[in-house]
PDB file of C-alpha atoms in Angstrom:
ATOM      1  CA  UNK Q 851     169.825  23.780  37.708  1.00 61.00           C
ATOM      2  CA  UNK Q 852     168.276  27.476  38.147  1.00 86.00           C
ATOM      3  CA  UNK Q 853     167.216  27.295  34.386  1.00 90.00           C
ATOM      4  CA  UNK Q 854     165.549  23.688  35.196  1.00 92.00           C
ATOM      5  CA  UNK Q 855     163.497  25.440  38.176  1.00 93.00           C
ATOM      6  CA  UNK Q 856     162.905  28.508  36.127  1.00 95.00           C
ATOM      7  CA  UNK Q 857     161.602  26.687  33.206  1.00 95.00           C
ATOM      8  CA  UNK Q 858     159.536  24.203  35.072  1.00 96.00           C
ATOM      9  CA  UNK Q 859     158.086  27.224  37.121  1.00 96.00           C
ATOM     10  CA  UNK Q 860     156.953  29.263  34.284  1.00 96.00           C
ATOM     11  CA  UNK Q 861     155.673  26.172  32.192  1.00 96.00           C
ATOM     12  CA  UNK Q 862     153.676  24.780  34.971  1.00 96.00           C
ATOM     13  CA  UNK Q 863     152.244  28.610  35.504  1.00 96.00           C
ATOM     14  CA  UNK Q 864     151.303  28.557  31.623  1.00 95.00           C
ATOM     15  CA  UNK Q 865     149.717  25.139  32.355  1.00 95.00           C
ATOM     16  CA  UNK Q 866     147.839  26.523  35.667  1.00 95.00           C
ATOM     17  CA  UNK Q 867     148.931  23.907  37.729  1.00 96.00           C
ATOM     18  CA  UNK Q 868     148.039  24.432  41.594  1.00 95.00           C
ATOM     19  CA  UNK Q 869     150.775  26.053  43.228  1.00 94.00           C
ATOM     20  CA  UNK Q 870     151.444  23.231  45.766  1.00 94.00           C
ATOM     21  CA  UNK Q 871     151.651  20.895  43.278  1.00 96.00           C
ATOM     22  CA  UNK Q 872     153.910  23.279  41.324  1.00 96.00           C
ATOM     23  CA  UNK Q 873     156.175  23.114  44.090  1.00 95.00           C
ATOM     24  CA  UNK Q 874     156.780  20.067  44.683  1.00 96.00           C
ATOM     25  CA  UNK Q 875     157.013  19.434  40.986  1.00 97.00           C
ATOM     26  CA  UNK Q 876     159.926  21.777  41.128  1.00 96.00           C
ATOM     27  CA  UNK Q 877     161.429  19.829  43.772  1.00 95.00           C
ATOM     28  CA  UNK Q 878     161.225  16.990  41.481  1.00 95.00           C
ATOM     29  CA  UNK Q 879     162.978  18.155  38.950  1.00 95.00           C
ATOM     30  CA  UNK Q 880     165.387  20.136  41.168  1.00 93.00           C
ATOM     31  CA  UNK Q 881     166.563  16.802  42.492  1.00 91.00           C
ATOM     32  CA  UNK Q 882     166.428  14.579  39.384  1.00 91.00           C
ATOM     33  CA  UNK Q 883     168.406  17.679  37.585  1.00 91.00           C
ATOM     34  CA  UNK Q 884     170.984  17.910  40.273  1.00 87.00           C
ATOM     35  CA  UNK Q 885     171.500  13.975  40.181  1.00 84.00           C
ATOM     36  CA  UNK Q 886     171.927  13.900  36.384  1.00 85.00           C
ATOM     37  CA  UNK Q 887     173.916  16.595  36.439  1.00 82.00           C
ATOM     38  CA  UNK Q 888     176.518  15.417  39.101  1.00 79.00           C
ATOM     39  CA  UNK Q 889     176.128  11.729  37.995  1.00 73.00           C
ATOM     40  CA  UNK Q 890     176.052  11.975  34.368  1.00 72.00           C
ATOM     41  CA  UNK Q 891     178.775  13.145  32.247  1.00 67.00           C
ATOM     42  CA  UNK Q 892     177.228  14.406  29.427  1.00 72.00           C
ATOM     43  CA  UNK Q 893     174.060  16.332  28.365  1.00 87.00           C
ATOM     44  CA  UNK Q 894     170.657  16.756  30.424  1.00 90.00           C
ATOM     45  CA  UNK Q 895     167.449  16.267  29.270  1.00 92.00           C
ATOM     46  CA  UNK Q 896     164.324  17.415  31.196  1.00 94.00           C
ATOM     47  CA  UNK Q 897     160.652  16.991  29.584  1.00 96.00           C
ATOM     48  CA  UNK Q 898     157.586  17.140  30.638  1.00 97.00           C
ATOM     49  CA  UNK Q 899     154.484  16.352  29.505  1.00 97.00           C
ATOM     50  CA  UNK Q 900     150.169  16.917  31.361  1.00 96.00           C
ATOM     51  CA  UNK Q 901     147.978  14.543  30.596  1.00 93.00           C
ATOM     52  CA  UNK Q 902     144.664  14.003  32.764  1.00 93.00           C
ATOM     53  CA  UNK Q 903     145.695  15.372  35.620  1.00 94.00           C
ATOM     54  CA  UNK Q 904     148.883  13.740  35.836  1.00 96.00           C
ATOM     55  CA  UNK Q 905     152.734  15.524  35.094  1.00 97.00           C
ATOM     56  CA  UNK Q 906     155.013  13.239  33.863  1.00 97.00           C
ATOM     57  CA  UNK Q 907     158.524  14.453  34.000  1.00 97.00           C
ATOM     58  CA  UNK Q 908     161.567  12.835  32.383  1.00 96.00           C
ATOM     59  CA  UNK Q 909     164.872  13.559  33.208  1.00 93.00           C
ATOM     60  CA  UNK Q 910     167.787  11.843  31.058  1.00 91.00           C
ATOM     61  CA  UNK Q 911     171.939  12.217  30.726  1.00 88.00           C
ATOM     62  CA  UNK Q 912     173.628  10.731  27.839  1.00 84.00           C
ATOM     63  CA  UNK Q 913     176.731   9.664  29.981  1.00 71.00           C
ATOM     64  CA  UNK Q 914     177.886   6.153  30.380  1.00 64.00           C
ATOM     65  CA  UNK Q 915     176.605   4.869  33.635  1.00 60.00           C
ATOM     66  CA  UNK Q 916     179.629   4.275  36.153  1.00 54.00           C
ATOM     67  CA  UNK Q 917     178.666   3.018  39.700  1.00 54.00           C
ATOM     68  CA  UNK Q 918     179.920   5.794  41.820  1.00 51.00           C
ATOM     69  CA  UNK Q 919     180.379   5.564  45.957  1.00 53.00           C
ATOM     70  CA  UNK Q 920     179.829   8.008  48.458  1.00 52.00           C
ATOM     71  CA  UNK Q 921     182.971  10.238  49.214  1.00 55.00           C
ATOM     72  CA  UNK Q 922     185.139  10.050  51.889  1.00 61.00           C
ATOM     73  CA  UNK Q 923     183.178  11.849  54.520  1.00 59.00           C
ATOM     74  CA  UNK Q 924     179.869  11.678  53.233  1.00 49.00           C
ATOM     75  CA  UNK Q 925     177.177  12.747  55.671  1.00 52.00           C
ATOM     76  CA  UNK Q 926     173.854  10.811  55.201  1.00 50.00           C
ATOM     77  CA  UNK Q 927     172.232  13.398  56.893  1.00 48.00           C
ATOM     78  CA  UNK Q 928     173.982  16.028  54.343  1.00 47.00           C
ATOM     79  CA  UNK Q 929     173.049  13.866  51.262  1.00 49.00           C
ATOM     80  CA  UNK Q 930     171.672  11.032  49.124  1.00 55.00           C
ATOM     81  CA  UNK Q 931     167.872  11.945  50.282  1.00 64.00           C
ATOM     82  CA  UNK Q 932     167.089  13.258  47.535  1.00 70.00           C
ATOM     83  CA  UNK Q 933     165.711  10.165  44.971  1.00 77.00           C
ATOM     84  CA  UNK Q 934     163.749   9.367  48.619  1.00 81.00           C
ATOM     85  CA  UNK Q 935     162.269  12.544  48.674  1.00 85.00           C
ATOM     86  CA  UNK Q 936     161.186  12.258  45.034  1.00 89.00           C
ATOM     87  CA  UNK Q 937     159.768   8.581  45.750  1.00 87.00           C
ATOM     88  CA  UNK Q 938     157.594  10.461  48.565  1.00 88.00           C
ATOM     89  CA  UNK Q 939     156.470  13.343  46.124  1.00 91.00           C
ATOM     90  CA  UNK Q 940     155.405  11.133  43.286  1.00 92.00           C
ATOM     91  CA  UNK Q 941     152.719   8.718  42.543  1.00 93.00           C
ATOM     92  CA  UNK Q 942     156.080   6.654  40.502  1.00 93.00           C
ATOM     93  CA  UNK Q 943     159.257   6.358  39.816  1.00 93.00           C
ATOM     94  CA  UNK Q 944     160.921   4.090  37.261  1.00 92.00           C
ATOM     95  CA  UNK Q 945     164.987   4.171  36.694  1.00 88.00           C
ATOM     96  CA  UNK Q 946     166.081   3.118  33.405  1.00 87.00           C
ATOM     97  CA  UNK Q 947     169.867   2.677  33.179  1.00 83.00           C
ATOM     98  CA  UNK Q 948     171.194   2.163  29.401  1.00 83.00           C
ATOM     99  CA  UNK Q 949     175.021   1.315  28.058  1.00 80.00           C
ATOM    100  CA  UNK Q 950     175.599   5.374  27.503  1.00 80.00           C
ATOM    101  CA  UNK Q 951     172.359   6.760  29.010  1.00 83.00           C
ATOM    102  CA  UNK Q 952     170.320   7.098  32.147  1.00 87.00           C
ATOM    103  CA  UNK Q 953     166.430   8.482  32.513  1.00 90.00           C
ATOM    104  CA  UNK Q 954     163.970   8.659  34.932  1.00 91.00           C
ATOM    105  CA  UNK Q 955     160.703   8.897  34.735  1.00 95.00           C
ATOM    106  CA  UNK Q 956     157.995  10.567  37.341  1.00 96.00           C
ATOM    107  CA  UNK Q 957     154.638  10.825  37.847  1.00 97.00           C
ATOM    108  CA  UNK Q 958     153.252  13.622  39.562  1.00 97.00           C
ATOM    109  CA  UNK Q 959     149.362  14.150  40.052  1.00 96.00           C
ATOM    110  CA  UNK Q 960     147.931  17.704  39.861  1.00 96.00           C
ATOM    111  CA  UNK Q 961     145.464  20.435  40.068  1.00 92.00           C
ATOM    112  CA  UNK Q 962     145.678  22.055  36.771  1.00 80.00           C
ATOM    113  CA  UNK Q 963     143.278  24.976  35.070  1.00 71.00           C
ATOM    114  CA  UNK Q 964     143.249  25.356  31.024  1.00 62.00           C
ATOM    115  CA  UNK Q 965     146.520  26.282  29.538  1.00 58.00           C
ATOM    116  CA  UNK Q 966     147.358  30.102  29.149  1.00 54.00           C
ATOM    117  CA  UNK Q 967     146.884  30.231  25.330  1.00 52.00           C
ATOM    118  CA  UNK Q 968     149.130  33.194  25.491  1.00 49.00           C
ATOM    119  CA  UNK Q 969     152.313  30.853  25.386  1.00 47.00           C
TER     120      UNK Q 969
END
């Protein structure tokens, strides 16, 4: 998930984005990352895309979607916050769940400059 942060960091830099909203843009993806990642069981996708102002990240897994229950122990405190935390960030969310795949989709509104032509 460091190369998810890193990349959204340095693209979002490139793009000039404020860096509030960069941060909580990396918190976005941070969390939808993580969730793919221990949920899925296959590959991650992450893309992102600025148009007027607005940051639409996707995050997809190609792994067959399995209902999965909290284990034994699980602290609420501890986990599971972290699709609520992304529902507070963004302006929406939308879940799509397929036969092999699952995405989600965000938008994020943002302070962005020109792009840095140098990338």
């Amino acid at each position: 998930m460091g190369a998810a942060r890193r990349f959204t960091t340095d693209l979002l830099r490139s793009w000039k984005v404020a860096d509030e909203d960069r941060e909580s843009a990396v918190l976005i993806v941070d969390e939808l990352t993580v969730n793919a990642v221990q949920h899925g069981h296959a590959d991650t996708t992450l893309v992102m895309a600025l148009e007027d102002g607005v940051l639409l990240i996707a995050v997809s897994d190609t792994g067959a979607c399995v209902p999965h229950r909290p284990p034994e122990g699980f602290d609420p405190d501890e986990h599971g916050r972290g699709t609520g935390i992304v529902r507070f960030l963004a302006q929406g969310m939308d879940v799509s769940l397929g036969e092999h795949s699952c995405r989600v989709d965000v938008a994020l509104k943002v302070t962005a400059g020109e792009p840095d032509s140098r990338r």
